Short mmCIF file of C-alpha atoms in Angstrom, two decimals:
data_model
loop_
_atom_site.label_atom_id
_atom_site.label_comp_id
_atom_site.label_asym_id
_atom_site.label_seq_id
_atom_site.Cartn_x
_atom_site.Cartn_y
_atom_site.Cartn_z
CA MET A 1 -182.83 148.53 130.43
CA THR A 2 -185.88 148.85 128.42
CA ALA A 3 -187.20 152.02 129.08
CA THR A 4 -190.34 153.12 130.78
CA ALA A 5 -189.26 156.72 131.99
CA VAL A 6 -189.87 160.29 131.90
CA LEU A 7 -186.63 162.49 131.61
CA THR A 8 -186.86 166.30 131.52
CA ALA A 9 -184.19 168.71 129.74
CA ARG A 10 -183.60 171.68 128.56
CA ALA A 11 -181.73 170.72 125.23
CA LEU A 12 -181.76 167.76 123.12
CA LEU A 13 -178.26 166.84 120.91
CA LEU A 14 -179.53 164.44 118.59
CA ASP A 15 -176.70 162.48 116.79
CA MET A 16 -177.52 161.63 113.29
CA ASP A 17 -177.01 157.50 111.99
CA GLY A 18 -178.37 155.30 113.43
CA THR A 19 -180.10 157.69 115.62
CA LEU A 20 -181.89 159.62 113.22
CA VAL A 21 -180.75 158.07 109.85
CA ASN A 22 -180.42 154.64 108.35
CA SER A 23 -177.23 154.41 106.91
CA ASP A 24 -176.34 151.03 107.36
CA ALA A 25 -176.47 150.14 104.03
CA SER A 26 -174.20 152.34 103.00
CA VAL A 27 -171.31 152.01 106.05
CA GLU A 28 -171.05 148.49 105.07
CA ARG A 29 -170.08 149.22 101.68
CA VAL A 30 -167.83 152.04 101.75
CA TRP A 31 -166.03 150.09 104.74
CA ARG A 32 -166.37 147.00 104.00
CA ARG A 33 -164.47 147.54 100.70
CA TRP A 34 -162.71 149.51 103.01
CA ALA A 35 -161.45 146.28 104.98
CA GLU A 36 -160.96 144.30 101.60
CA ARG A 37 -158.49 146.84 100.55
CA HIS A 38 -156.80 146.29 103.72
CA GLY A 39 -156.68 142.81 104.35
CA LEU A 40 -158.90 142.91 107.59
CA ASP A 41 -161.48 141.27 108.76
CA GLY A 42 -165.19 143.24 107.14
CA ASP A 43 -167.00 141.82 110.43
CA GLU A 44 -164.63 143.35 112.98
CA VAL A 45 -164.19 146.78 111.32
CA MET A 46 -167.67 146.23 111.11
CA THR A 47 -167.54 146.03 115.76
CA VAL A 48 -165.49 149.11 114.41
CA VAL A 49 -166.98 152.89 112.60
CA HIS A 50 -170.19 153.46 114.44
CA GLY A 51 -169.96 156.38 115.84
CA ARG A 52 -166.47 158.04 115.05
CA GLN A 53 -165.57 159.55 112.19
CA GLY A 54 -162.89 157.40 110.14
CA TYR A 55 -159.99 158.57 110.60
CA ALA A 56 -160.23 157.74 114.40
CA SER A 57 -161.87 154.15 113.07
CA MET A 58 -158.96 153.90 111.24
CA ALA A 59 -156.33 154.32 113.81
CA LEU A 60 -157.74 151.51 115.99
CA LEU A 61 -157.85 149.78 113.39
CA LEU A 62 -154.38 149.93 111.44
CA PRO A 63 -152.39 150.65 114.74
CA ASP A 64 -149.19 151.67 113.00
CA ARG A 65 -150.27 154.16 110.73
CA PRO A 66 -148.75 157.51 109.96
CA MET A 67 -152.12 159.21 110.77
CA GLU A 68 -151.38 162.05 108.62
CA GLN A 69 -152.55 158.50 105.88
CA ASN A 70 -155.56 157.83 108.34
CA HIS A 71 -156.61 161.59 107.13
CA ALA A 72 -156.10 161.34 103.65
CA ASP A 73 -157.84 158.07 103.11
CA ASN A 74 -160.83 159.79 105.82
CA ALA A 75 -161.40 162.56 102.46
CA ARG A 76 -162.02 159.79 100.26
CA MET A 77 -164.19 157.99 102.20
CA LEU A 78 -166.87 160.20 103.59
CA ALA A 79 -166.46 161.02 99.82
CA GLU A 80 -167.74 157.67 98.84
CA GLU A 81 -170.54 158.08 101.43
CA THR A 82 -172.16 160.84 100.30
CA ALA A 83 -172.55 159.31 97.00
CA ASP A 84 -173.84 155.92 98.03
CA THR A 85 -176.95 156.96 99.85
CA GLU A 86 -179.25 154.42 98.36
CA GLY A 87 -180.72 152.53 100.58
CA VAL A 88 -180.58 155.28 103.36
CA VAL A 89 -183.80 156.75 104.88
CA ALA A 90 -185.25 157.84 108.75
CA ILE A 91 -184.87 156.52 111.35
CA PRO A 92 -188.83 154.95 112.37
CA GLY A 93 -190.91 158.25 114.19
CA ALA A 94 -187.97 160.53 113.15
CA PRO A 95 -189.82 162.82 110.68
CA GLU A 96 -192.58 162.99 113.78
CA PHE A 97 -189.75 163.75 117.04
CA LEU A 98 -187.73 166.82 114.71
CA ALA A 99 -191.52 168.11 113.90
CA ALA A 100 -192.00 167.97 117.48
CA LEU A 101 -188.94 170.38 118.58
CA ARG A 102 -189.50 172.90 116.51
CA GLY A 103 -189.33 175.74 119.72
CA VAL A 104 -187.30 173.68 121.30
CA PRO A 105 -183.07 174.33 121.65
CA HIS A 106 -181.71 171.25 119.35
CA ALA A 107 -178.34 170.41 118.10
CA LEU A 108 -177.17 167.62 115.38
CA VAL A 109 -173.13 165.95 116.43
CA THR A 110 -171.94 163.59 114.21
CA SER A 111 -169.20 162.31 113.58
CA ALA A 112 -169.50 163.38 110.13
CA ASP A 113 -168.81 166.30 107.77
CA VAL A 114 -170.76 168.96 106.79
CA PRO A 115 -171.25 166.91 102.66
CA LEU A 116 -172.53 163.63 104.62
CA SER A 117 -174.49 164.56 106.60
CA THR A 118 -176.52 167.25 104.03
CA ALA A 119 -176.71 164.46 101.29
CA ARG A 120 -177.95 161.58 104.71
CA MET A 121 -180.87 164.13 105.64
CA ALA A 122 -181.79 164.60 102.52
CA ALA A 123 -181.79 161.18 101.18
CA ALA A 124 -183.69 160.33 104.71
CA GLY A 125 -185.81 163.86 103.72
CA LEU A 126 -185.76 165.45 107.51
CA GLU A 127 -185.12 168.41 107.74
CA LEU A 128 -181.10 169.43 109.39
CA PRO A 129 -181.62 171.39 113.14
CA VAL A 130 -179.97 174.98 112.69
CA VAL A 131 -177.46 174.21 115.20
CA ARG A 132 -175.19 171.63 113.85
CA VAL A 133 -172.07 170.71 115.33
CA THR A 134 -170.09 168.65 112.52
CA ALA A 135 -166.34 166.47 111.34
CA GLU A 136 -164.80 169.81 110.80
CA SER A 137 -166.36 171.45 113.81
CA VAL A 138 -164.08 169.44 116.70
CA GLY A 139 -160.81 168.63 117.33
CA ALA A 140 -161.46 164.69 118.35
CA SER A 141 -163.59 162.29 117.54
CA LYS A 142 -166.43 160.21 119.86
CA PRO A 143 -165.90 158.86 122.73
CA ASP A 144 -163.90 162.30 123.53
CA PRO A 145 -167.14 164.57 124.49
CA GLU A 146 -165.86 167.45 122.87
CA GLY A 147 -168.78 167.89 119.89
CA PHE A 148 -171.59 167.19 122.60
CA LEU A 149 -170.29 170.02 124.96
CA LYS A 150 -169.96 171.89 122.04
CA GLY A 151 -173.58 171.84 120.72
CA ALA A 152 -174.53 172.38 124.39
CA ALA A 153 -171.94 175.40 124.44
CA GLU A 154 -173.59 176.74 120.80
CA LEU A 155 -176.71 176.47 122.73
CA GLY A 156 -175.86 178.14 125.46
CA ILE A 157 -177.43 175.22 127.61
CA ALA A 158 -175.82 173.96 130.74
CA PRO A 159 -174.18 169.43 129.76
CA ALA A 160 -175.59 169.02 133.06
CA ASP A 161 -179.82 170.32 131.47
CA CYS A 162 -179.33 168.17 128.56
CA VAL A 163 -180.17 164.56 126.85
CA VAL A 164 -178.35 162.90 124.21
CA PHE A 165 -180.34 160.89 121.46
CA GLU A 166 -177.46 157.90 120.50
CA ASP A 167 -176.80 154.59 118.71
CA SER A 168 -173.51 153.50 118.92
CA GLY A 169 -171.35 152.31 122.11
CA ALA A 170 -168.16 155.31 120.93
CA GLY A 171 -171.43 158.07 120.46
CA ILE A 172 -173.06 156.54 124.41
CA ALA A 173 -169.60 157.63 126.08
CA ALA A 174 -169.21 160.72 124.98
CA GLY A 175 -172.57 161.29 125.43
CA ARG A 176 -172.03 160.44 129.40
CA ALA A 177 -168.36 161.71 129.53
CA ALA A 178 -170.04 165.07 128.43
CA GLY A 179 -171.92 165.30 131.77
CA MET A 180 -175.37 164.15 130.43
CA THR A 181 -178.33 161.06 129.75
CA VAL A 182 -178.39 159.56 126.98
CA VAL A 183 -181.11 157.98 126.18
CA GLY A 184 -180.04 155.13 123.37
CA ILE A 185 -181.45 153.99 120.26
CA GLY A 186 -181.66 150.80 119.00
CA SER A 187 -180.03 147.12 119.29
CA ARG A 188 -176.44 148.28 118.61
CA ALA A 189 -177.15 150.52 121.56
CA ALA A 190 -178.11 148.59 124.24
CA ALA A 191 -174.93 146.45 124.52
CA HIS A 192 -173.17 150.14 125.74
CA GLY A 193 -174.86 150.99 128.91
CA PRO A 194 -177.47 154.35 128.06
CA ASP A 195 -179.64 155.50 130.55
CA VAL A 196 -182.41 154.41 128.39
CA VAL A 197 -182.91 152.60 125.47
CA VAL A 198 -185.93 152.47 122.77
CA GLU A 199 -186.24 150.28 119.09
CA ASP A 200 -186.32 153.20 117.77
CA LEU A 201 -187.90 157.11 118.66
CA THR A 202 -191.43 156.52 117.50
CA LYS A 203 -191.30 155.42 121.62
CA VAL A 204 -189.87 158.67 122.54
CA ARG A 205 -192.67 161.25 123.39
CA VAL A 206 -191.57 165.59 123.57
CA GLU A 207 -193.92 167.42 126.21
CA THR A 208 -192.87 170.83 126.77
CA VAL A 209 -193.97 173.14 129.66
CA GLY A 210 -193.37 176.79 129.55
CA ASP A 211 -190.41 177.36 132.18
CA GLY A 212 -188.36 175.68 128.94
CA THR A 213 -188.16 172.50 130.17
CA VAL A 214 -188.83 169.32 127.78
CA ARG A 215 -190.31 166.78 129.49
CA LEU A 216 -189.33 162.93 127.46
CA HIS A 217 -191.64 160.55 127.48
CA ILE A 218 -189.99 157.01 125.92
CA GLY A 219 -191.37 154.23 125.99
#
């Protein structure tokens, strides 16, 4: 549904790709090359890869391949993606949104690893949050809720008091599984049932309240 809402939270958990950073051009280039190498339909591959760690996408797309091959292939893919930042830009409103979160408990929760998240945030001109949950931090990829639950734990905030910002089906499912309210960002999110959805971060206003609560004006 189209969001016109006020949400309350004590912490925010932020996906990166598609939420803070538009990296679609890079993701398309790298994953379509991978699809061609493996004789897969590029369009089908692109319906799977958003939000997940690469090895988890590969496991869905090549179900008979040993997982150790997926992990090795994923390491190569991460290096390719890290080197390819052409066209990586901030989602509209992301710089202002992050600036509004200074002093508000928040964390980056991304399926990217440290080098990739650092490269993409830098390419987009965005400051990395102090608390970051990356691929190295978890044992399971989204849609597993581990990353969001770990982010909440590192911030010392109960999951029910956290709001997730996500764009992908896998990420939205992870936020829901963690027991959190989910704000969907962009057209990709709309099909996956977030609690509210907006076009971009220009539609989100952050209001801090004296008792540590944050009001999010969505829409």
